[in-house]
């Protein structure tokens, strides 16, 4: 395999210009309650207010905006449990590109419905028995489509990094940045912005405790593959890091933590009650881990990326009810 050319901060700057006017510049929110609990200044970058409800729109738009006329005409194919699916479908619709999306049949119904509403042609598969990458590759080859994977692609990574660029542009230097981690596209891009705009900032990834493949990979210095984890954080049910994201995490990330499903539910409840925000389980990863580490964060300036708010409302109500009983 030829050596990968990893994205650099200049690619994030170019992505920011490319997606301007298409992607929302999402709000940075604070909570006096959180600041008092942490004894720190905490800034939430709220990608749950991004178009289609998650940061994924940034990377999708940046990737599709660079298609040649021939690629645009033939169309795009993507595979995703939900947010990348919706992001590609919406970006494709805005740019007039036909989109085919491979989604697991047990993905949240709201995410499948939204992907279809954005104009994506959805093909369902069994995530425990079938290989989504193989399905995507086969479709690309058969119909001449361009495959845009959910995280392991330089244009996707650069696009995702614009979330952290906006955060640093708005609040200045930070001591630590907590980023949700599934396949690693978001943290790879955000780490580029952190290293350039706030060089002293520690960058921490957070993944579900049941699916800590990135943590294991980080510790061992090689990509570790796991079975599909059973976790409510469906956006982080990845089984291994990509070639790009693994290298970038090794270079630019300081450590990787995990959060349990119970901690994610507690965080969802907090966001709903105190900050009046709907945040999906995956979007709670950064906050859940930071809460567990708050003693070491006293007196610091902390950034937390909330990755998205696309959650099945029925399940969401059940989780909040469960949390309320504790």
PDB file of C-alpha atoms in Angstrom:
ATOM      1  CA  UNK A   1       0.000   0.000   0.000  1.00  0.00           C
ATOM      2  CA  UNK A   2       1.323   3.453  -0.869  1.00  0.00           C
ATOM      3  CA  UNK A   3       2.080   5.673   2.073  1.00  0.00           C
ATOM      4  CA  UNK A   4      -0.931   7.683   3.245  1.00  0.00           C
ATOM      5  CA  UNK A   5      -0.825  11.443   2.834  1.00  0.00           C
ATOM      6  CA  UNK A   6      -2.425  12.609   6.062  1.00  0.00           C
ATOM      7  CA  UNK A   7      -4.529  15.783   6.112  1.00  0.00           C
ATOM      8  CA  UNK A   8      -2.945  18.885   7.671  1.00  0.00           C
ATOM      9  CA  UNK A   9      -4.420  21.973   9.319  1.00  0.00           C
ATOM     10  CA  UNK A  10      -4.438  23.854   5.997  1.00  0.00           C
ATOM     11  CA  UNK A  11      -6.943  21.248   4.748  1.00  0.00           C
ATOM     12  CA  UNK A  12      -9.233  22.152   7.663  1.00  0.00           C
ATOM     13  CA  UNK A  13      -8.999  25.847   6.712  1.00  0.00           C
ATOM     14  CA  UNK A  14      -9.848  24.993   3.076  1.00  0.00           C
ATOM     15  CA  UNK A  15     -12.756  22.831   4.258  1.00  0.00           C
ATOM     16  CA  UNK A  16     -14.109  25.689   6.385  1.00  0.00           C
ATOM     17  CA  UNK A  17     -14.191  27.916   3.292  1.00  0.00           C
ATOM     18  CA  UNK A  18     -15.766  25.161   1.191  1.00  0.00           C
ATOM     19  CA  UNK A  19     -18.635  24.423   3.574  1.00  0.00           C
ATOM     20  CA  UNK A  20     -19.339  28.035   4.565  1.00  0.00           C
ATOM     21  CA  UNK A  21     -22.905  28.947   3.709  1.00  0.00           C
ATOM     22  CA  UNK A  22     -23.882  25.253   3.707  1.00  0.00           C
ATOM     23  CA  UNK A  23     -22.999  24.100   7.243  1.00  0.00           C
ATOM     24  CA  UNK A  24     -24.291  25.851  10.347  1.00  0.00           C
ATOM     25  CA  UNK A  25     -21.799  27.646  12.564  1.00  0.00           C
ATOM     26  CA  UNK A  26     -23.070  25.858  15.664  1.00  0.00           C
ATOM     27  CA  UNK A  27     -23.390  27.550  19.065  1.00  0.00           C
ATOM     28  CA  UNK A  28     -20.867  27.243  21.883  1.00  0.00           C
ATOM     29  CA  UNK A  29     -22.802  26.916  25.135  1.00  0.00           C
ATOM     30  CA  UNK A  30     -21.852  27.079  28.791  1.00  0.00           C
ATOM     31  CA  UNK A  31     -23.599  25.995  31.987  1.00  0.00           C
ATOM     32  CA  UNK A  32     -23.070  27.668  35.340  1.00  0.00           C
ATOM     33  CA  UNK A  33     -24.034  24.370  36.979  1.00  0.00           C
ATOM     34  CA  UNK A  34     -21.308  22.500  35.081  1.00  0.00           C
ATOM     35  CA  UNK A  35     -18.708  25.185  35.788  1.00  0.00           C
ATOM     36  CA  UNK A  36     -19.501  24.987  39.507  1.00  0.00           C
ATOM     37  CA  UNK A  37     -19.480  21.176  39.496  1.00  0.00           C
ATOM     38  CA  UNK A  38     -16.107  21.083  37.717  1.00  0.00           C
ATOM     39  CA  UNK A  39     -14.567  24.156  39.339  1.00  0.00           C
ATOM     40  CA  UNK A  40     -13.558  24.965  35.749  1.00  0.00           C
ATOM     41  CA  UNK A  41     -14.704  26.799  32.630  1.00  0.00           C
ATOM     42  CA  UNK A  42     -16.425  24.334  30.311  1.00  0.00           C
ATOM     43  CA  UNK A  43     -17.405  25.141  26.718  1.00  0.00           C
ATOM     44  CA  UNK A  44     -19.770  22.859  24.790  1.00  0.00           C
ATOM     45  CA  UNK A  45     -19.527  22.943  20.979  1.00  0.00           C
ATOM     46  CA  UNK A  46     -23.078  21.943  20.086  1.00  0.00           C
ATOM     47  CA  UNK A  47     -23.038  19.953  16.862  1.00  0.00           C
ATOM     48  CA  UNK A  48     -26.519  18.681  17.760  1.00  0.00           C
ATOM     49  CA  UNK A  49     -27.560  21.995  16.160  1.00  0.00           C
ATOM     50  CA  UNK A  50     -25.732  21.216  12.915  1.00  0.00           C
ATOM     51  CA  UNK A  51     -27.732  20.558   9.755  1.00  0.00           C
ATOM     52  CA  UNK A  52     -29.173  17.010   9.868  1.00  0.00           C
ATOM     53  CA  UNK A  53     -28.375  17.066  13.589  1.00  0.00           C
ATOM     54  CA  UNK A  54     -24.701  16.072  13.712  1.00  0.00           C
ATOM     55  CA  UNK A  55     -21.126  17.103  12.893  1.00  0.00           C
ATOM     56  CA  UNK A  56     -21.074  14.565  10.044  1.00  0.00           C
ATOM     57  CA  UNK A  57     -22.539  17.126   7.654  1.00  0.00           C
ATOM     58  CA  UNK A  58     -19.219  19.005   7.706  1.00  0.00           C
ATOM     59  CA  UNK A  59     -17.162  16.098   6.375  1.00  0.00           C
ATOM     60  CA  UNK A  60     -19.816  14.975   3.896  1.00  0.00           C
ATOM     61  CA  UNK A  61     -20.169  18.443   2.405  1.00  0.00           C
ATOM     62  CA  UNK A  62     -16.407  18.926   2.178  1.00  0.00           C
ATOM     63  CA  UNK A  63     -15.951  15.565   0.423  1.00  0.00           C
ATOM     64  CA  UNK A  64     -18.825  15.886  -2.052  1.00  0.00           C
ATOM     65  CA  UNK A  65     -17.975  19.507  -2.913  1.00  0.00           C
ATOM     66  CA  UNK A  66     -14.683  18.211  -4.361  1.00  0.00           C
ATOM     67  CA  UNK A  67     -16.291  15.707  -6.762  1.00  0.00           C
ATOM     68  CA  UNK A  68     -15.495  16.050 -10.468  1.00  0.00           C
ATOM     69  CA  UNK A  69     -18.467  16.537 -12.866  1.00  0.00           C
ATOM     70  CA  UNK A  70     -18.204  12.836 -13.825  1.00  0.00           C
ATOM     71  CA  UNK A  71     -18.300  11.738 -10.168  1.00  0.00           C
ATOM     72  CA  UNK A  72     -21.278  14.009  -9.493  1.00  0.00           C
ATOM     73  CA  UNK A  73     -23.182  12.526 -12.420  1.00  0.00           C
ATOM     74  CA  UNK A  74     -22.477   8.898 -11.443  1.00  0.00           C
ATOM     75  CA  UNK A  75     -23.311   9.388  -7.777  1.00  0.00           C
ATOM     76  CA  UNK A  76     -22.021   8.636  -4.301  1.00  0.00           C
ATOM     77  CA  UNK A  77     -22.308   5.548  -2.106  1.00  0.00           C
ATOM     78  CA  UNK A  78     -21.782   5.544   1.664  1.00  0.00           C
ATOM     79  CA  UNK A  79     -22.259   3.151   4.568  1.00  0.00           C
ATOM     80  CA  UNK A  80     -23.329   4.332   8.011  1.00  0.00           C
ATOM     81  CA  UNK A  81     -25.390   3.571  11.101  1.00  0.00           C
ATOM     82  CA  UNK A  82     -27.135   6.872  10.670  1.00  0.00           C
ATOM     83  CA  UNK A  83     -25.461  10.259  10.946  1.00  0.00           C
ATOM     84  CA  UNK A  84     -22.998   9.907   8.056  1.00  0.00           C
ATOM     85  CA  UNK A  85     -25.894   8.408   6.065  1.00  0.00           C
ATOM     86  CA  UNK A  86     -28.048  11.481   6.614  1.00  0.00           C
ATOM     87  CA  UNK A  87     -25.098  13.817   6.059  1.00  0.00           C
ATOM     88  CA  UNK A  88     -24.179  12.305   2.686  1.00  0.00           C
ATOM     89  CA  UNK A  89     -27.845  12.191   1.601  1.00  0.00           C
ATOM     90  CA  UNK A  90     -28.384  15.878   2.472  1.00  0.00           C
ATOM     91  CA  UNK A  91     -25.073  17.114   1.017  1.00  0.00           C
ATOM     92  CA  UNK A  92     -25.751  15.090  -2.141  1.00  0.00           C
ATOM     93  CA  UNK A  93     -29.209  16.598  -2.473  1.00  0.00           C
ATOM     94  CA  UNK A  94     -27.829  20.136  -2.086  1.00  0.00           C
ATOM     95  CA  UNK A  95     -25.197  19.447  -4.765  1.00  0.00           C
ATOM     96  CA  UNK A  96     -27.476  17.504  -7.122  1.00  0.00           C
ATOM     97  CA  UNK A  97     -25.648  14.179  -6.702  1.00  0.00           C
ATOM     98  CA  UNK A  98     -27.521  10.820  -6.580  1.00  0.00           C
ATOM     99  CA  UNK A  99     -26.830   9.045  -3.255  1.00  0.00           C
ATOM    100  CA  UNK A 100     -27.000   5.362  -2.289  1.00  0.00           C
ATOM    101  CA  UNK A 101     -26.674   4.639   1.440  1.00  0.00           C
ATOM    102  CA  UNK A 102     -25.962   1.252   3.041  1.00  0.00           C
ATOM    103  CA  UNK A 103     -27.471   1.182   6.564  1.00  0.00           C
ATOM    104  CA  UNK A 104     -27.854  -1.511   9.258  1.00  0.00           C
ATOM    105  CA  UNK A 105     -31.413  -2.754   9.549  1.00  0.00           C
ATOM    106  CA  UNK A 106     -31.357  -2.085  13.323  1.00  0.00           C
ATOM    107  CA  UNK A 107     -30.296   1.568  12.931  1.00  0.00           C
ATOM    108  CA  UNK A 108     -32.667   4.005  14.697  1.00  0.00           C
ATOM    109  CA  UNK A 109     -35.847   4.237  12.623  1.00  0.00           C
ATOM    110  CA  UNK A 110     -35.658   8.039  12.717  1.00  0.00           C
ATOM    111  CA  UNK A 111     -32.204   7.969  11.089  1.00  0.00           C
ATOM    112  CA  UNK A 112     -33.325   5.609   8.295  1.00  0.00           C
ATOM    113  CA  UNK A 113     -36.436   7.721   7.672  1.00  0.00           C
ATOM    114  CA  UNK A 114     -34.450  10.963   7.613  1.00  0.00           C
ATOM    115  CA  UNK A 115     -31.912   9.521   5.170  1.00  0.00           C
ATOM    116  CA  UNK A 116     -34.746   8.606   2.810  1.00  0.00           C
ATOM    117  CA  UNK A 117     -36.363  12.021   3.263  1.00  0.00           C
ATOM    118  CA  UNK A 118     -33.091  13.692   2.228  1.00  0.00           C
ATOM    119  CA  UNK A 119     -33.330  11.725  -1.022  1.00  0.00           C
ATOM    120  CA  UNK A 120     -30.921   8.883  -0.264  1.00  0.00           C
ATOM    121  CA  UNK A 121     -31.648   5.428  -1.689  1.00  0.00           C
ATOM    122  CA  UNK A 122     -31.297   3.187   1.393  1.00  0.00           C
ATOM    123  CA  UNK A 123     -30.024  -0.401   1.207  1.00  0.00           C
ATOM    124  CA  UNK A 124     -30.377  -2.300   4.511  1.00  0.00           C
ATOM    125  CA  UNK A 125     -28.008  -4.997   5.812  1.00  0.00           C
ATOM    126  CA  UNK A 126     -27.440  -7.098   8.958  1.00  0.00           C
ATOM    127  CA  UNK A 127     -24.569  -5.467  10.884  1.00  0.00           C
ATOM    128  CA  UNK A 128     -23.815  -8.659  12.833  1.00  0.00           C
ATOM    129  CA  UNK A 129     -23.592 -10.942   9.776  1.00  0.00           C
ATOM    130  CA  UNK A 130     -22.666  -8.783   6.774  1.00  0.00           C
ATOM    131  CA  UNK A 131     -19.718  -6.511   5.938  1.00  0.00           C
ATOM    132  CA  UNK A 132     -20.893  -2.990   5.094  1.00  0.00           C
ATOM    133  CA  UNK A 133     -17.587  -2.033   3.520  1.00  0.00           C
ATOM    134  CA  UNK A 134     -17.812  -4.970   1.117  1.00  0.00           C
ATOM    135  CA  UNK A 135     -21.391  -4.038   0.193  1.00  0.00           C
ATOM    136  CA  UNK A 136     -20.293  -0.437  -0.429  1.00  0.00           C
ATOM    137  CA  UNK A 137     -17.281  -1.500  -2.509  1.00  0.00           C
ATOM    138  CA  UNK A 138     -19.436  -3.859  -4.601  1.00  0.00           C
ATOM    139  CA  UNK A 139     -22.002  -1.129  -5.333  1.00  0.00           C
ATOM    140  CA  UNK A 140     -19.260   1.361  -6.212  1.00  0.00           C
ATOM    141  CA  UNK A 141     -17.701  -1.079  -8.659  1.00  0.00           C
ATOM    142  CA  UNK A 142     -20.966  -2.216 -10.196  1.00  0.00           C
ATOM    143  CA  UNK A 143     -22.452   1.239 -10.797  1.00  0.00           C
ATOM    144  CA  UNK A 144     -19.355   3.460 -11.020  1.00  0.00           C
ATOM    145  CA  UNK A 145     -20.175   5.271  -7.787  1.00  0.00           C
ATOM    146  CA  UNK A 146     -17.644   7.060  -5.579  1.00  0.00           C
ATOM    147  CA  UNK A 147     -17.460   5.555  -2.092  1.00  0.00           C
ATOM    148  CA  UNK A 148     -17.165   8.074   0.754  1.00  0.00           C
ATOM    149  CA  UNK A 149     -16.543   6.154   4.009  1.00  0.00           C
ATOM    150  CA  UNK A 150     -17.802   7.589   7.310  1.00  0.00           C
ATOM    151  CA  UNK A 151     -14.437   8.483   8.795  1.00  0.00           C
ATOM    152  CA  UNK A 152     -11.348   7.119   7.036  1.00  0.00           C
ATOM    153  CA  UNK A 153     -11.068   9.678   4.258  1.00  0.00           C
ATOM    154  CA  UNK A 154      -8.899  12.828   4.189  1.00  0.00           C
ATOM    155  CA  UNK A 155     -11.691  15.116   2.939  1.00  0.00           C
ATOM    156  CA  UNK A 156     -14.093  13.815   5.590  1.00  0.00           C
ATOM    157  CA  UNK A 157     -11.476  14.253   8.337  1.00  0.00           C
ATOM    158  CA  UNK A 158     -10.651  17.817   7.251  1.00  0.00           C
ATOM    159  CA  UNK A 159     -14.348  18.708   7.197  1.00  0.00           C
ATOM    160  CA  UNK A 160     -14.927  17.365  10.704  1.00  0.00           C
ATOM    161  CA  UNK A 161     -11.982  19.404  11.977  1.00  0.00           C
ATOM    162  CA  UNK A 162     -13.894  22.603  11.221  1.00  0.00           C
ATOM    163  CA  UNK A 163     -15.982  22.007  14.376  1.00  0.00           C
ATOM    164  CA  UNK A 164     -12.933  22.438  16.622  1.00  0.00           C
ATOM    165  CA  UNK A 165     -11.592  25.283  14.462  1.00  0.00           C
ATOM    166  CA  UNK A 166     -14.815  27.210  15.122  1.00  0.00           C
ATOM    167  CA  UNK A 167     -14.598  26.428  18.844  1.00  0.00           C
ATOM    168  CA  UNK A 168     -11.023  27.710  19.187  1.00  0.00           C
ATOM    169  CA  UNK A 169     -11.780  30.731  16.993  1.00  0.00           C
ATOM    170  CA  UNK A 170     -14.611  31.619  19.378  1.00  0.00           C
ATOM    171  CA  UNK A 171     -13.209  30.849  22.846  1.00  0.00           C
ATOM    172  CA  UNK A 172      -9.425  30.927  22.377  1.00  0.00           C
ATOM    173  CA  UNK A 173      -6.930  28.641  24.093  1.00  0.00           C
ATOM    174  CA  UNK A 174      -8.125  25.569  25.983  1.00  0.00           C
ATOM    175  CA  UNK A 175      -6.349  23.256  28.416  1.00  0.00           C
ATOM    176  CA  UNK A 176      -8.224  20.137  27.307  1.00  0.00           C
ATOM    177  CA  UNK A 177     -10.595  19.089  24.532  1.00  0.00           C
ATOM    178  CA  UNK A 178     -12.859  16.030  24.886  1.00  0.00           C
ATOM    179  CA  UNK A 179     -14.084  14.495  21.624  1.00  0.00           C
ATOM    180  CA  UNK A 180     -16.483  11.582  20.996  1.00  0.00           C
ATOM    181  CA  UNK A 181     -14.692   8.728  19.266  1.00  0.00           C
ATOM    182  CA  UNK A 182     -16.116   6.048  16.999  1.00  0.00           C
ATOM    183  CA  UNK A 183     -14.093   5.573  13.839  1.00  0.00           C
ATOM    184  CA  UNK A 184     -11.946   8.574  14.682  1.00  0.00           C
ATOM    185  CA  UNK A 185     -12.797  11.043  11.903  1.00  0.00           C
ATOM    186  CA  UNK A 186     -13.986  13.778  14.264  1.00  0.00           C
ATOM    187  CA  UNK A 187     -11.068  13.552  16.685  1.00  0.00           C
ATOM    188  CA  UNK A 188      -8.529  13.314  13.845  1.00  0.00           C
ATOM    189  CA  UNK A 189      -9.794  16.549  12.309  1.00  0.00           C
ATOM    190  CA  UNK A 190     -10.284  18.291  15.650  1.00  0.00           C
ATOM    191  CA  UNK A 191      -6.764  17.361  16.757  1.00  0.00           C
ATOM    192  CA  UNK A 192      -5.352  19.232  13.732  1.00  0.00           C
ATOM    193  CA  UNK A 193      -7.193  22.378  14.797  1.00  0.00           C
ATOM    194  CA  UNK A 194      -6.107  21.938  18.433  1.00  0.00           C
ATOM    195  CA  UNK A 195      -2.431  21.481  17.595  1.00  0.00           C
ATOM    196  CA  UNK A 196      -2.453  24.612  15.414  1.00  0.00           C
ATOM    197  CA  UNK A 197      -4.733  26.967  17.366  1.00  0.00           C
ATOM    198  CA  UNK A 198      -4.076  25.914  20.981  1.00  0.00           C
ATOM    199  CA  UNK A 199      -0.794  23.945  21.012  1.00  0.00           C
ATOM    200  CA  UNK A 200      -0.858  23.365  24.785  1.00  0.00           C
ATOM    201  CA  UNK A 201      -4.330  21.816  24.692  1.00  0.00           C
ATOM    202  CA  UNK A 202      -4.579  18.122  25.619  1.00  0.00           C
ATOM    203  CA  UNK A 203      -6.805  16.212  23.183  1.00  0.00           C
ATOM    204  CA  UNK A 204      -8.791  13.310  24.642  1.00  0.00           C
ATOM    205  CA  UNK A 205     -10.942  10.810  22.786  1.00  0.00           C
ATOM    206  CA  UNK A 206     -13.886   9.116  24.486  1.00  0.00           C
ATOM    207  CA  UNK A 207     -15.556   5.916  23.303  1.00  0.00           C
ATOM    208  CA  UNK A 208     -18.126   3.521  24.796  1.00  0.00           C
ATOM    209  CA  UNK A 209     -16.701   1.199  27.427  1.00  0.00           C
ATOM    210  CA  UNK A 210     -18.213  -1.793  25.592  1.00  0.00           C
ATOM    211  CA  UNK A 211     -16.419  -0.788  22.374  1.00  0.00           C
ATOM    212  CA  UNK A 212     -12.970   0.483  23.325  1.00  0.00           C
ATOM    213  CA  UNK A 213     -11.134  -0.626  20.181  1.00  0.00           C
ATOM    214  CA  UNK A 214      -9.457   2.795  19.777  1.00  0.00           C
ATOM    215  CA  UNK A 215      -8.228   2.773  23.379  1.00  0.00           C
ATOM    216  CA  UNK A 216      -6.773  -0.705  22.873  1.00  0.00           C
ATOM    217  CA  UNK A 217      -5.228   0.355  19.533  1.00  0.00           C
ATOM    218  CA  UNK A 218      -3.748   3.485  21.125  1.00  0.00           C
ATOM    219  CA  UNK A 219      -2.185   1.481  23.960  1.00  0.00           C
ATOM    220  CA  UNK A 220      -0.816  -1.292  21.739  1.00  0.00           C
ATOM    221  CA  UNK A 221       0.391   0.833  18.850  1.00  0.00           C
ATOM    222  CA  UNK A 222      -1.533  -1.202  16.272  1.00  0.00           C
ATOM    223  CA  UNK A 223      -5.120  -1.340  15.010  1.00  0.00           C
ATOM    224  CA  UNK A 224      -7.178  -3.671  17.219  1.00  0.00           C
ATOM    225  CA  UNK A 225     -10.411  -5.107  15.781  1.00  0.00           C
ATOM    226  CA  UNK A 226     -13.346  -5.998  18.013  1.00  0.00           C
ATOM    227  CA  UNK A 227     -16.823  -7.455  17.513  1.00  0.00           C
ATOM    228  CA  UNK A 228     -19.688  -4.983  17.070  1.00  0.00           C
ATOM    229  CA  UNK A 229     -20.114  -3.569  20.586  1.00  0.00           C
ATOM    230  CA  UNK A 230     -23.475  -3.670  22.345  1.00  0.00           C
ATOM    231  CA  UNK A 231     -23.936  -0.051  23.451  1.00  0.00           C
ATOM    232  CA  UNK A 232     -26.607   2.631  23.225  1.00  0.00           C
ATOM    233  CA  UNK A 233     -23.979   4.891  21.573  1.00  0.00           C
ATOM    234  CA  UNK A 234     -24.928   3.705  18.076  1.00  0.00           C
ATOM    235  CA  UNK A 235     -22.742   6.369  16.447  1.00  0.00           C
ATOM    236  CA  UNK A 236     -19.683   4.762  18.044  1.00  0.00           C
ATOM    237  CA  UNK A 237     -20.462   1.096  17.359  1.00  0.00           C
ATOM    238  CA  UNK A 238     -17.378   0.881  15.174  1.00  0.00           C
ATOM    239  CA  UNK A 239     -15.177  -2.200  15.316  1.00  0.00           C
ATOM    240  CA  UNK A 240     -11.801  -0.748  14.283  1.00  0.00           C
ATOM    241  CA  UNK A 241     -10.059   2.527  13.441  1.00  0.00           C
ATOM    242  CA  UNK A 242      -9.176   3.460   9.886  1.00  0.00           C
ATOM    243  CA  UNK A 243      -5.649   3.703   8.485  1.00  0.00           C
ATOM    244  CA  UNK A 244      -5.802   7.506   8.392  1.00  0.00           C
ATOM    245  CA  UNK A 245      -7.497   7.936  11.743  1.00  0.00           C
ATOM    246  CA  UNK A 246      -5.234   5.490  13.593  1.00  0.00           C
ATOM    247  CA  UNK A 247      -2.104   7.310  12.438  1.00  0.00           C
ATOM    248  CA  UNK A 248      -3.537  10.732  13.243  1.00  0.00           C
ATOM    249  CA  UNK A 249      -4.702   9.633  16.693  1.00  0.00           C
ATOM    250  CA  UNK A 250      -1.234   8.242  17.438  1.00  0.00           C
ATOM    251  CA  UNK A 251       0.357  11.527  16.389  1.00  0.00           C
ATOM    252  CA  UNK A 252      -2.024  14.089  17.882  1.00  0.00           C
ATOM    253  CA  UNK A 253      -4.148  12.593  20.678  1.00  0.00           C
ATOM    254  CA  UNK A 254      -2.989  12.555  24.315  1.00  0.00           C
ATOM    255  CA  UNK A 255      -5.197   9.795  25.704  1.00  0.00           C
ATOM    256  CA  UNK A 256      -8.425   7.864  25.190  1.00  0.00           C
ATOM    257  CA  UNK A 257     -11.069   7.330  27.868  1.00  0.00           C
ATOM    258  CA  UNK A 258     -14.334   5.409  27.979  1.00  0.00           C
ATOM    259  CA  UNK A 259     -17.850   5.955  29.310  1.00  0.00           C
ATOM    260  CA  UNK A 260     -20.515   3.410  30.303  1.00  0.00           C
ATOM    261  CA  UNK A 261     -24.061   3.404  28.945  1.00  0.00           C
ATOM    262  CA  UNK A 262     -25.294   4.407  32.419  1.00  0.00           C
ATOM    263  CA  UNK A 263     -23.002   7.451  32.386  1.00  0.00           C
ATOM    264  CA  UNK A 264     -24.307   8.376  28.936  1.00  0.00           C
ATOM    265  CA  UNK A 265     -27.909   8.186  30.158  1.00  0.00           C
ATOM    266  CA  UNK A 266     -27.052  10.395  33.158  1.00  0.00           C
ATOM    267  CA  UNK A 267     -25.450  12.902  30.789  1.00  0.00           C
ATOM    268  CA  UNK A 268     -28.481  12.853  28.458  1.00  0.00           C
ATOM    269  CA  UNK A 269     -30.683  13.583  31.453  1.00  0.00           C
ATOM    270  CA  UNK A 270     -28.446  16.470  32.526  1.00  0.00           C
ATOM    271  CA  UNK A 271     -28.477  18.042  29.040  1.00  0.00           C
ATOM    272  CA  UNK A 272     -32.269  17.703  28.836  1.00  0.00           C
ATOM    273  CA  UNK A 273     -33.008  19.027  32.331  1.00  0.00           C
ATOM    274  CA  UNK A 274     -30.374  21.721  32.788  1.00  0.00           C
ATOM    275  CA  UNK A 275     -29.429  22.856  29.293  1.00  0.00           C
ATOM    276  CA  UNK A 276     -32.725  22.098  27.500  1.00  0.00           C
ATOM    277  CA  UNK A 277     -30.912  20.138  24.797  1.00  0.00           C
ATOM    278  CA  UNK A 278     -31.580  16.837  23.094  1.00  0.00           C
ATOM    279  CA  UNK A 279     -28.234  15.020  22.780  1.00  0.00           C
ATOM    280  CA  UNK A 280     -27.899  11.485  21.418  1.00  0.00           C
ATOM    281  CA  UNK A 281     -25.964   8.908  23.498  1.00  0.00           C
ATOM    282  CA  UNK A 282     -22.827   9.147  21.324  1.00  0.00           C
ATOM    283  CA  UNK A 283     -22.910  12.926  21.696  1.00  0.00           C
ATOM    284  CA  UNK A 284     -22.666  12.533  25.491  1.00  0.00           C
ATOM    285  CA  UNK A 285     -19.372  10.621  25.474  1.00  0.00           C
ATOM    286  CA  UNK A 286     -17.094  13.630  25.975  1.00  0.00           C
ATOM    287  CA  UNK A 287     -19.118  15.099  28.842  1.00  0.00           C
ATOM    288  CA  UNK A 288     -19.542  11.719  30.552  1.00  0.00           C
ATOM    289  CA  UNK A 289     -15.774  11.138  30.619  1.00  0.00           C
ATOM    290  CA  UNK A 290     -14.948  14.707  31.644  1.00  0.00           C
ATOM    291  CA  UNK A 291     -17.328  14.385  34.610  1.00  0.00           C
ATOM    292  CA  UNK A 292     -15.436  11.326  35.791  1.00  0.00           C
ATOM    293  CA  UNK A 293     -12.159  13.259  35.592  1.00  0.00           C
ATOM    294  CA  UNK A 294     -13.365  16.584  36.971  1.00  0.00           C
ATOM    295  CA  UNK A 295     -11.051  16.549  40.010  1.00  0.00           C
ATOM    296  CA  UNK A 296      -8.068  16.762  37.660  1.00  0.00           C
ATOM    297  CA  UNK A 297      -9.696  19.517  35.579  1.00  0.00           C
ATOM    298  CA  UNK A 298     -10.181  22.114  38.326  1.00  0.00           C
ATOM    299  CA  UNK A 299      -9.236  25.654  37.361  1.00  0.00           C
ATOM    300  CA  UNK A 300      -8.882  24.737  33.684  1.00  0.00           C
ATOM    301  CA  UNK A 301     -10.580  25.726  30.430  1.00  0.00           C
ATOM    302  CA  UNK A 302     -12.247  22.683  28.917  1.00  0.00           C
ATOM    303  CA  UNK A 303     -13.823  22.147  25.502  1.00  0.00           C
ATOM    304  CA  UNK A 304     -16.324  19.361  24.886  1.00  0.00           C
ATOM    305  CA  UNK A 305     -17.622  18.493  21.419  1.00  0.00           C
ATOM    306  CA  UNK A 306     -21.261  17.361  21.484  1.00  0.00           C
ATOM    307  CA  UNK A 307     -21.324  15.352  18.287  1.00  0.00           C
ATOM    308  CA  UNK A 308     -25.053  15.137  17.558  1.00  0.00           C
ATOM    309  CA  UNK A 309     -28.673  15.007  18.639  1.00  0.00           C
ATOM    310  CA  UNK A 310     -30.236  12.394  16.365  1.00  0.00           C
ATOM    311  CA  UNK A 311     -31.980  10.040  18.721  1.00  0.00           C
ATOM    312  CA  UNK A 312     -35.043   7.823  18.426  1.00  0.00           C
ATOM    313  CA  UNK A 313     -37.579   9.740  20.544  1.00  0.00           C
ATOM    314  CA  UNK A 314     -39.211   6.554  21.896  1.00  0.00           C
ATOM    315  CA  UNK A 315     -35.894   5.184  23.128  1.00  0.00           C
ATOM    316  CA  UNK A 316     -34.856   8.611  24.379  1.00  0.00           C
ATOM    317  CA  UNK A 317     -37.996   8.839  26.541  1.00  0.00           C
ATOM    318  CA  UNK A 318     -37.314   5.369  27.961  1.00  0.00           C
ATOM    319  CA  UNK A 319     -33.714   6.274  28.855  1.00  0.00           C
ATOM    320  CA  UNK A 320     -34.722   9.522  30.559  1.00  0.00           C
ATOM    321  CA  UNK A 321     -37.443   7.709  32.509  1.00  0.00           C
ATOM    322  CA  UNK A 322     -34.864   5.140  33.621  1.00  0.00           C
ATOM    323  CA  UNK A 323     -32.471   7.881  34.714  1.00  0.00           C
ATOM    324  CA  UNK A 324     -35.232   9.648  36.636  1.00  0.00           C
ATOM    325  CA  UNK A 325     -35.843   6.528  38.736  1.00  0.00           C
ATOM    326  CA  UNK A 326     -32.252   6.484  40.054  1.00  0.00           C
TER     327      UNK A 326
END
